[in-house]
Amino acid sequence: MFSDDPADWIEYEKKQLLQVLGRLTRVITGTVAPHLARRPEDEWAQLVIAQLTGVRATLAQLAK
């Protein structure tokens, strides 16, 4: 259960966003980046890395 203090809610939300950010970063560095390194011309890999990099930047801002 949450307390009645919105600061507690925000802190919890930020921690959740940090967890998502960590998972997303691992997907980028462990899966998509190696794919793109082997096949830099692959449009799918280019699209995924571009989109996920944007999402990662947004999550990083929200988790501050």
N, CA, C and O atoms as a Maestro MAE file, in Angstrom:
{
 s_m_m2io_version
 :::
 2.0.0
}

f_m_ct {
 s_m_title
 :::
 protein
 m_atom[256] {
  # First column is atom index #
  i_m_mmod_type
  r_m_x_coord
  r_m_y_coord
  r_m_z_coord
  i_m_residue_number
  s_m_chain_name
  s_m_pdb_residue_name
  s_m_pdb_atom_name
  i_m_atomic_number
  :::
  1 25 0.835 -1.189 0.000 1 A "MET " " N  " 7
  2 3 0.000 0.000 0.000 1 A "MET " " CA " 6
  3 2 0.878 1.250 0.000 1 A "MET " " C  " 6
  4 15 1.956 1.272 0.594 1 A "MET " " O  " 8
  5 25 0.401 2.265 -0.666 2 A "PHE " " N  " 7
  6 3 1.116 3.531 -0.714 2 A "PHE " " CA " 6
  7 2 0.711 4.400 0.474 2 A "PHE " " C  " 6
  8 15 -0.387 4.285 1.018 2 A "PHE " " O  " 8
  9 25 1.623 5.254 0.845 3 A "SER " " N  " 7
  10 3 1.294 6.254 1.854 3 A "SER " " CA " 6
  11 2 0.426 7.330 1.202 3 A "SER " " C  " 6
  12 15 0.131 7.273 0.008 3 A "SER " " O  " 8
  13 25 0.035 8.284 1.990 4 A "ASP " " N  " 7
  14 3 -0.751 9.396 1.455 4 A "ASP " " CA " 6
  15 2 0.125 10.525 0.916 4 A "ASP " " C  " 6
  16 15 -0.388 11.540 0.444 4 A "ASP " " O  " 8
  17 25 1.424 10.353 0.984 5 A "ASP " " N  " 7
  18 3 2.364 11.389 0.559 5 A "ASP " " CA " 6
  19 2 2.723 11.203 -0.919 5 A "ASP " " C  " 6
  20 15 3.330 10.195 -1.281 5 A "ASP " " O  " 8
  21 25 2.356 12.159 -1.773 6 A "PRO " " N  " 7
  22 3 2.687 12.043 -3.201 6 A "PRO " " CA " 6
  23 2 4.184 11.898 -3.468 6 A "PRO " " C  " 6
  24 15 4.566 11.302 -4.475 6 A "PRO " " O  " 8
  25 25 5.030 12.419 -2.604 7 A "ALA " " N  " 7
  26 3 6.479 12.267 -2.798 7 A "ALA " " CA " 6
  27 2 6.868 10.788 -2.771 7 A "ALA " " C  " 6
  28 15 7.769 10.372 -3.498 7 A "ALA " " O  " 8
  29 25 6.197 9.997 -1.940 8 A "ASP " " N  " 7
  30 3 6.449 8.557 -1.900 8 A "ASP " " CA " 6
  31 2 6.028 7.901 -3.208 8 A "ASP " " C  " 6
  32 15 6.708 7.001 -3.701 8 A "ASP " " O  " 8
  33 25 4.919 8.343 -3.765 9 A "TRP " " N  " 7
  34 3 4.450 7.791 -5.031 9 A "TRP " " CA " 6
  35 2 5.452 8.079 -6.147 9 A "TRP " " C  " 6
  36 15 5.780 7.213 -6.958 9 A "TRP " " O  " 8
  37 25 5.924 9.318 -6.157 10 A "ILE " " N  " 7
  38 3 6.875 9.726 -7.201 10 A "ILE " " CA " 6
  39 2 8.167 8.920 -7.079 10 A "ILE " " C  " 6
  40 15 8.711 8.462 -8.084 10 A "ILE " " O  " 8
  41 25 8.652 8.749 -5.864 11 A "GLU " " N  " 7
  42 3 9.877 7.979 -5.661 11 A "GLU " " CA " 6
  43 2 9.705 6.540 -6.150 11 A "GLU " " C  " 6
  44 15 10.600 5.988 -6.789 11 A "GLU " " O  " 8
  45 25 8.571 5.943 -5.854 12 A "TYR " " N  " 7
  46 3 8.283 4.584 -6.319 12 A "TYR " " CA " 6
  47 2 8.233 4.539 -7.849 12 A "TYR " " C  " 6
  48 15 8.804 3.639 -8.463 12 A "TYR " " O  " 8
  49 25 7.561 5.494 -8.453 13 A "GLU " " N  " 7
  50 3 7.458 5.551 -9.912 13 A "GLU " " CA " 6
  51 2 8.827 5.690 -10.555 13 A "GLU " " C  " 6
  52 15 9.114 5.043 -11.563 13 A "GLU " " O  " 8
  53 25 9.668 6.530 -9.976 14 A "LYS " " N  " 7
  54 3 11.018 6.703 -10.511 14 A "LYS " " CA " 6
  55 2 11.818 5.410 -10.435 14 A "LYS " " C  " 6
  56 15 12.558 5.085 -11.363 14 A "LYS " " O  " 8
  57 25 11.679 4.676 -9.350 15 A "LYS " " N  " 7
  58 3 12.388 3.398 -9.222 15 A "LYS " " CA " 6
  59 2 11.900 2.398 -10.263 15 A "LYS " " C  " 6
  60 15 12.693 1.642 -10.825 15 A "LYS " " O  " 8
  61 25 10.606 2.396 -10.514 16 A "GLN " " N  " 7
  62 3 10.061 1.518 -11.540 16 A "GLN " " CA " 6
  63 2 10.602 1.900 -12.920 16 A "GLN " " C  " 6
  64 15 10.956 1.029 -13.714 16 A "GLN " " O  " 8
  65 25 10.666 3.193 -13.200 17 A "LEU " " N  " 7
  66 3 11.196 3.654 -14.483 17 A "LEU " " CA " 6
  67 2 12.672 3.291 -14.631 17 A "LEU " " C  " 6
  68 15 13.119 2.949 -15.726 17 A "LEU " " O  " 8
  69 25 13.427 3.363 -13.540 18 A "LEU " " N  " 7
  70 3 14.838 2.967 -13.591 18 A "LEU " " CA " 6
  71 2 14.982 1.491 -13.924 18 A "LEU " " C  " 6
  72 15 15.900 1.107 -14.649 18 A "LEU " " O  " 8
  73 25 14.095 0.668 -13.408 19 A "GLN " " N  " 7
  74 3 14.142 -0.763 -13.738 19 A "GLN " " CA " 6
  75 2 13.859 -0.989 -15.223 19 A "GLN " " C  " 6
  76 15 14.545 -1.773 -15.878 19 A "GLN " " O  " 8
  77 25 12.859 -0.306 -15.742 20 A "VAL " " N  " 7
  78 3 12.539 -0.423 -17.169 20 A "VAL " " CA " 6
  79 2 13.704 0.091 -18.002 20 A "VAL " " C  " 6
  80 15 14.057 -0.507 -19.018 20 A "VAL " " O  " 8
  81 25 14.295 1.190 -17.576 21 A "LEU " " N  " 7
  82 3 15.445 1.758 -18.281 21 A "LEU " " CA " 6
  83 2 16.594 0.757 -18.338 21 A "LEU " " C  " 6
  84 15 17.228 0.597 -19.381 21 A "LEU " " O  " 8
  85 25 16.861 0.094 -17.237 22 A "GLY " " N  " 7
  86 3 17.928 -0.908 -17.217 22 A "GLY " " CA " 6
  87 2 17.659 -2.059 -18.172 22 A "GLY " " C  " 6
  88 15 18.553 -2.497 -18.896 22 A "GLY " " O  " 8
  89 25 16.438 -2.539 -18.171 23 A "ARG " " N  " 7
  90 3 16.078 -3.640 -19.083 23 A "ARG " " CA " 6
  91 2 16.185 -3.204 -20.538 23 A "ARG " " C  " 6
  92 15 16.701 -3.941 -21.378 23 A "ARG " " O  " 8
  93 25 15.699 -2.011 -20.829 24 A "LEU " " N  " 7
  94 3 15.753 -1.504 -22.194 24 A "LEU " " CA " 6
  95 2 17.195 -1.311 -22.650 24 A "LEU " " C  " 6
  96 15 17.537 -1.625 -23.790 24 A "LEU " " O  " 8
  97 25 18.029 -0.802 -21.772 25 A "THR " " N  " 7
  98 3 19.444 -0.618 -22.102 25 A "THR " " CA " 6
  99 2 20.097 -1.954 -22.421 25 A "THR " " C  " 6
  100 15 20.903 -2.041 -23.348 25 A "THR " " O  " 8
  101 25 19.766 -2.986 -21.676 26 A "ARG " " N  " 7
  102 3 20.323 -4.320 -21.959 26 A "ARG " " CA " 6
  103 2 19.839 -4.855 -23.306 26 A "ARG " " C  " 6
  104 15 20.601 -5.505 -24.020 26 A "ARG " " O  " 8
  105 25 18.589 -4.590 -23.658 27 A "VAL " " N  " 7
  106 3 18.086 -5.010 -24.973 27 A "VAL " " CA " 6
  107 2 18.875 -4.302 -26.073 27 A "VAL " " C  " 6
  108 15 19.276 -4.916 -27.062 27 A "VAL " " O  " 8
  109 25 19.088 -3.013 -25.885 28 A "ILE " " N  " 7
  110 3 19.825 -2.249 -26.896 28 A "ILE " " CA " 6
  111 2 21.256 -2.760 -27.020 28 A "ILE " " C  " 6
  112 15 21.710 -3.086 -28.117 28 A "ILE " " O  " 8
  113 25 21.963 -2.830 -25.901 29 A "THR " " N  " 7
  114 3 23.389 -3.177 -25.965 29 A "THR " " CA " 6
  115 2 23.634 -4.662 -26.202 29 A "THR " " C  " 6
  116 15 24.643 -5.040 -26.797 29 A "THR " " O  " 8
  117 25 22.725 -5.496 -25.745 30 A "GLY " " N  " 7
  118 3 22.958 -6.933 -25.862 30 A "GLY " " CA " 6
  119 2 22.345 -7.591 -27.079 30 A "GLY " " C  " 6
  120 15 22.744 -8.692 -27.457 30 A "GLY " " O  " 8
  121 25 21.381 -6.930 -27.699 31 A "THR " " N  " 7
  122 3 20.674 -7.552 -28.814 31 A "THR " " CA " 6
  123 2 20.729 -6.711 -30.078 31 A "THR " " C  " 6
  124 15 21.224 -7.157 -31.113 31 A "THR " " O  " 8
  125 25 20.219 -5.498 -29.985 32 A "VAL " " N  " 7
  126 3 20.086 -4.679 -31.193 32 A "VAL " " CA " 6
  127 2 21.432 -4.140 -31.669 32 A "VAL " " C  " 6
  128 15 21.707 -4.155 -32.869 32 A "VAL " " O  " 8
  129 25 22.268 -3.667 -30.760 33 A "ALA " " N  " 7
  130 3 23.571 -3.117 -31.172 33 A "ALA " " CA " 6
  131 2 24.441 -4.169 -31.872 33 A "ALA " " C  " 6
  132 15 25.037 -3.862 -32.905 33 A "ALA " " O  " 8
  133 25 24.536 -5.403 -31.346 34 A "PRO " " N  " 7
  134 3 25.307 -6.412 -32.079 34 A "PRO " " CA " 6
  135 2 24.713 -6.718 -33.465 34 A "PRO " " C  " 6
  136 15 25.449 -6.930 -34.429 34 A "PRO " " O  " 8
  137 25 23.390 -6.738 -33.552 35 A "HIS " " N  " 7
  138 3 22.729 -6.941 -34.847 35 A "HIS " " CA " 6
  139 2 23.146 -5.833 -35.811 35 A "HIS " " C  " 6
  140 15 23.523 -6.094 -36.953 35 A "HIS " " O  " 8
  141 25 23.072 -4.588 -35.328 36 A "LEU " " N  " 7
  142 3 23.421 -3.449 -36.178 36 A "LEU " " CA " 6
  143 2 24.908 -3.449 -36.533 36 A "LEU " " C  " 6
  144 15 25.281 -3.046 -37.635 36 A "LEU " " O  " 8
  145 25 25.750 -3.894 -35.615 37 A "ALA " " N  " 7
  146 3 27.186 -3.957 -35.899 37 A "ALA " " CA " 6
  147 2 27.494 -4.952 -37.016 37 A "ALA " " C  " 6
  148 15 28.368 -4.710 -37.848 37 A "ALA " " O  " 8
  149 25 26.772 -6.066 -37.031 38 A "ARG " " N  " 7
  150 3 27.005 -7.080 -38.069 38 A "ARG " " CA " 6
  151 2 26.351 -6.716 -39.388 38 A "ARG " " C  " 6
  152 15 26.859 -7.056 -40.457 38 A "ARG " " O  " 8
  153 25 25.232 -6.028 -39.312 39 A "ARG " " N  " 7
  154 3 24.490 -5.657 -40.522 39 A "ARG " " CA " 6
  155 2 24.069 -4.184 -40.460 39 A "ARG " " C  " 6
  156 15 22.891 -3.888 -40.263 39 A "ARG " " O  " 8
  157 25 25.020 -3.264 -40.627 40 A "PRO " " N  " 7
  158 3 24.692 -1.839 -40.493 40 A "PRO " " CA " 6
  159 2 23.676 -1.333 -41.516 40 A "PRO " " C  " 6
  160 15 23.056 -0.290 -41.308 40 A "PRO " " O  " 8
  161 25 23.506 -2.052 -42.600 41 A "GLU " " N  " 7
  162 3 22.548 -1.634 -43.630 41 A "GLU " " CA " 6
  163 2 21.126 -2.118 -43.345 41 A "GLU " " C  " 6
  164 15 20.194 -1.732 -44.050 41 A "GLU " " O  " 8
  165 25 20.947 -2.950 -42.330 42 A "ASP " " N  " 7
  166 3 19.647 -3.545 -42.019 42 A "ASP " " CA " 6
  167 2 18.675 -2.468 -41.532 42 A "ASP " " C  " 6
  168 15 18.866 -1.877 -40.469 42 A "ASP " " O  " 8
  169 25 17.633 -2.225 -42.325 43 A "GLU " " N  " 7
  170 3 16.672 -1.170 -41.996 43 A "GLU " " CA " 6
  171 2 15.931 -1.455 -40.699 43 A "GLU " " C  " 6
  172 15 15.641 -0.532 -39.938 43 A "GLU " " O  " 8
  173 25 15.625 -2.708 -40.438 44 A "TRP " " N  " 7
  174 3 14.925 -3.076 -39.207 44 A "TRP " " CA " 6
  175 2 15.776 -2.700 -37.983 44 A "TRP " " C  " 6
  176 15 15.279 -2.072 -37.049 44 A "TRP " " O  " 8
  177 25 17.035 -3.082 -37.995 45 A "ALA " " N  " 7
  178 3 17.919 -2.779 -36.872 45 A "ALA " " CA " 6
  179 2 18.094 -1.267 -36.704 45 A "ALA " " C  " 6
  180 15 18.141 -0.767 -35.580 45 A "ALA " " O  " 8
  181 25 18.189 -0.553 -37.805 46 A "GLN " " N  " 7
  182 3 18.307 0.906 -37.739 46 A "GLN " " CA " 6
  183 2 17.060 1.529 -37.106 46 A "GLN " " C  " 6
  184 15 17.161 2.428 -36.271 46 A "GLN " " O  " 8
  185 25 15.896 1.048 -37.510 47 A "LEU " " N  " 7
  186 3 14.640 1.558 -36.962 47 A "LEU " " CA " 6
  187 2 14.537 1.260 -35.469 47 A "LEU " " C  " 6
  188 15 14.186 2.136 -34.678 47 A "LEU " " O  " 8
  189 25 14.841 0.031 -35.090 48 A "VAL " " N  " 7
  190 3 14.735 -0.359 -33.685 48 A "VAL " " CA " 6
  191 2 15.686 0.455 -32.820 48 A "VAL " " C  " 6
  192 15 15.288 0.959 -31.770 48 A "VAL " " O  " 8
  193 25 16.927 0.589 -33.246 49 A "ILE " " N  " 7
  194 3 17.897 1.327 -32.428 49 A "ILE " " CA " 6
  195 2 17.490 2.800 -32.316 49 A "ILE " " C  " 6
  196 15 17.644 3.399 -31.252 49 A "ILE " " O  " 8
  197 25 16.983 3.381 -33.382 50 A "ALA " " N  " 7
  198 3 16.555 4.781 -33.340 50 A "ALA " " CA " 6
  199 2 15.384 4.969 -32.382 50 A "ALA " " C  " 6
  200 15 15.380 5.894 -31.570 50 A "ALA " " O  " 8
  201 25 14.410 4.104 -32.478 51 A "GLN " " N  " 7
  202 3 13.228 4.235 -31.631 51 A "GLN " " CA " 6
  203 2 13.557 3.959 -30.165 51 A "GLN " " C  " 6
  204 15 13.139 4.707 -29.280 51 A "GLN " " O  " 8
  205 25 14.301 2.893 -29.911 52 A "LEU " " N  " 7
  206 3 14.618 2.543 -28.533 52 A "LEU " " CA " 6
  207 2 15.561 3.547 -27.881 52 A "LEU " " C  " 6
  208 15 15.492 3.767 -26.671 52 A "LEU " " O  " 8
  209 25 16.432 4.150 -28.664 53 A "THR " " N  " 7
  210 3 17.309 5.173 -28.115 53 A "THR " " CA " 6
  211 2 16.484 6.378 -27.655 53 A "THR " " C  " 6
  212 15 16.776 6.978 -26.621 53 A "THR " " O  " 8
  213 25 15.469 6.722 -28.420 54 A "GLY " " N  " 7
  214 3 14.581 7.809 -28.017 54 A "GLY " " CA " 6
  215 2 13.805 7.480 -26.750 54 A "GLY " " C  " 6
  216 15 13.663 8.321 -25.862 54 A "GLY " " O  " 8
  217 25 13.310 6.264 -26.673 55 A "VAL " " N  " 7
  218 3 12.589 5.830 -25.476 55 A "VAL " " CA " 6
  219 2 13.518 5.834 -24.272 55 A "VAL " " C  " 6
  220 15 13.130 6.256 -23.182 55 A "VAL " " O  " 8
  221 25 14.746 5.364 -24.468 56 A "ARG " " N  " 7
  222 3 15.717 5.334 -23.371 56 A "ARG " " CA " 6
  223 2 15.996 6.749 -22.860 56 A "ARG " " C  " 6
  224 15 16.095 6.958 -21.651 56 A "ARG " " O  " 8
  225 25 16.122 7.709 -23.757 57 A "ALA " " N  " 7
  226 3 16.363 9.092 -23.335 57 A "ALA " " CA " 6
  227 2 15.178 9.638 -22.538 57 A "ALA " " C  " 6
  228 15 15.362 10.341 -21.545 57 A "ALA " " O  " 8
  229 25 13.983 9.316 -22.970 58 A "THR " " N  " 7
  230 3 12.778 9.766 -22.259 58 A "THR " " CA " 6
  231 2 12.708 9.151 -20.872 58 A "THR " " C  " 6
  232 15 12.427 9.849 -19.898 58 A "THR " " O  " 8
  233 25 12.959 7.852 -20.773 59 A "LEU " " N  " 7
  234 3 12.930 7.187 -19.468 59 A "LEU " " CA " 6
  235 2 13.995 7.760 -18.528 59 A "LEU " " C  " 6
  236 15 13.752 7.935 -17.334 59 A "LEU " " O  " 8
  237 25 15.151 8.044 -19.069 60 A "ALA " " N  " 7
  238 3 16.224 8.606 -18.245 60 A "ALA " " CA " 6
  239 2 15.808 9.963 -17.673 60 A "ALA " " C  " 6
  240 15 16.104 10.267 -16.517 60 A "ALA " " O  " 8
  241 25 15.132 10.767 -18.471 61 A "GLN " " N  " 7
  242 3 14.658 12.070 -17.988 61 A "GLN " " CA " 6
  243 2 13.583 11.901 -16.917 61 A "GLN " " C  " 6
  244 15 13.594 12.597 -15.902 61 A "GLN " " O  " 8
  245 25 12.665 10.981 -17.147 62 A "LEU " " N  " 7
  246 3 11.573 10.771 -16.193 62 A "LEU " " CA " 6
  247 2 12.061 10.190 -14.868 62 A "LEU " " C  " 6
  248 15 11.467 10.446 -13.821 62 A "LEU " " O  " 8
  249 25 13.125 9.422 -14.909 63 A "ALA " " N  " 7
  250 3 13.629 8.755 -13.704 63 A "ALA " " CA " 6
  251 2 14.485 9.674 -12.847 63 A "ALA " " C  " 6
  252 15 14.863 9.297 -11.738 63 A "ALA " " O  " 8
  253 25 14.802 10.870 -13.333 64 A "LYS " " N  " 7
  254 3 15.638 11.803 -12.556 64 A "LYS " " CA " 6
  255 2 14.886 12.331 -11.357 64 A "LYS " " C  " 6
  256 15 15.427 13.126 -10.589 64 A "LYS " " O  " 8
  :::
 }
 m_bond[255] {
  # First column is bond index #
  i_m_from
  i_m_to
  i_m_order
  :::
  1 1 2 1
  2 2 3 1
  3 3 4 2
  4 3 5 1
  5 5 6 1
  6 6 7 1
  7 7 8 2
  8 7 9 1
  9 9 10 1
  10 10 11 1
  11 11 12 2
  12 11 13 1
  13 13 14 1
  14 14 15 1
  15 15 16 2
  16 15 17 1
  17 17 18 1
  18 18 19 1
  19 19 20 2
  20 19 21 1
  21 21 22 1
  22 22 23 1
  23 23 24 2
  24 23 25 1
  25 25 26 1
  26 26 27 1
  27 27 28 2
  28 27 29 1
  29 29 30 1
  30 30 31 1
  31 31 32 2
  32 31 33 1
  33 33 34 1
  34 34 35 1
  35 35 36 2
  36 35 37 1
  37 37 38 1
  38 38 39 1
  39 39 40 2
  40 39 41 1
  41 41 42 1
  42 42 43 1
  43 43 44 2
  44 43 45 1
  45 45 46 1
  46 46 47 1
  47 47 48 2
  48 47 49 1
  49 49 50 1
  50 50 51 1
  51 51 52 2
  52 51 53 1
  53 53 54 1
  54 54 55 1
  55 55 56 2
  56 55 57 1
  57 57 58 1
  58 58 59 1
  59 59 60 2
  60 59 61 1
  61 61 62 1
  62 62 63 1
  63 63 64 2
  64 63 65 1
  65 65 66 1
  66 66 67 1
  67 67 68 2
  68 67 69 1
  69 69 70 1
  70 70 71 1
  71 71 72 2
  72 71 73 1
  73 73 74 1
  74 74 75 1
  75 75 76 2
  76 75 77 1
  77 77 78 1
  78 78 79 1
  79 79 80 2
  80 79 81 1
  81 81 82 1
  82 82 83 1
  83 83 84 2
  84 83 85 1
  85 85 86 1
  86 86 87 1
  87 87 88 2
  88 87 89 1
  89 89 90 1
  90 90 91 1
  91 91 92 2
  92 91 93 1
  93 93 94 1
  94 94 95 1
  95 95 96 2
  96 95 97 1
  97 97 98 1
  98 98 99 1
  99 99 100 2
  100 99 101 1
  101 101 102 1
  102 102 103 1
  103 103 104 2
  104 103 105 1
  105 105 106 1
  106 106 107 1
  107 107 108 2
  108 107 109 1
  109 109 110 1
  110 110 111 1
  111 111 112 2
  112 111 113 1
  113 113 114 1
  114 114 115 1
  115 115 116 2
  116 115 117 1
  117 117 118 1
  118 118 119 1
  119 119 120 2
  120 119 121 1
  121 121 122 1
  122 122 123 1
  123 123 124 2
  124 123 125 1
  125 125 126 1
  126 126 127 1
  127 127 128 2
  128 127 129 1
  129 129 130 1
  130 130 131 1
  131 131 132 2
  132 131 133 1
  133 133 134 1
  134 134 135 1
  135 135 136 2
  136 135 137 1
  137 137 138 1
  138 138 139 1
  139 139 140 2
  140 139 141 1
  141 141 142 1
  142 142 143 1
  143 143 144 2
  144 143 145 1
  145 145 146 1
  146 146 147 1
  147 147 148 2
  148 147 149 1
  149 149 150 1
  150 150 151 1
  151 151 152 2
  152 151 153 1
  153 153 154 1
  154 154 155 1
  155 155 156 2
  156 155 157 1
  157 157 158 1
  158 158 159 1
  159 159 160 2
  160 159 161 1
  161 161 162 1
  162 162 163 1
  163 163 164 2
  164 163 165 1
  165 165 166 1
  166 166 167 1
  167 167 168 2
  168 167 169 1
  169 169 170 1
  170 170 171 1
  171 171 172 2
  172 171 173 1
  173 173 174 1
  174 174 175 1
  175 175 176 2
  176 175 177 1
  177 177 178 1
  178 178 179 1
  179 179 180 2
  180 179 181 1
  181 181 182 1
  182 182 183 1
  183 183 184 2
  184 183 185 1
  185 185 186 1
  186 186 187 1
  187 187 188 2
  188 187 189 1
  189 189 190 1
  190 190 191 1
  191 191 192 2
  192 191 193 1
  193 193 194 1
  194 194 195 1
  195 195 196 2
  196 195 197 1
  197 197 198 1
  198 198 199 1
  199 199 200 2
  200 199 201 1
  201 201 202 1
  202 202 203 1
  203 203 204 2
  204 203 205 1
  205 205 206 1
  206 206 207 1
  207 207 208 2
  208 207 209 1
  209 209 210 1
  210 210 211 1
  211 211 212 2
  212 211 213 1
  213 213 214 1
  214 214 215 1
  215 215 216 2
  216 215 217 1
  217 217 218 1
  218 218 219 1
  219 219 220 2
  220 219 221 1
  221 221 222 1
  222 222 223 1
  223 223 224 2
  224 223 225 1
  225 225 226 1
  226 226 227 1
  227 227 228 2
  228 227 229 1
  229 229 230 1
  230 230 231 1
  231 231 232 2
  232 231 233 1
  233 233 234 1
  234 234 235 1
  235 235 236 2
  236 235 237 1
  237 237 238 1
  238 238 239 1
  239 239 240 2
  240 239 241 1
  241 241 242 1
  242 242 243 1
  243 243 244 2
  244 243 245 1
  245 245 246 1
  246 246 247 1
  247 247 248 2
  248 247 249 1
  249 249 250 1
  250 250 251 1
  251 251 252 2
  252 251 253 1
  253 253 254 1
  254 254 255 1
  255 255 256 2
  :::
 }
}
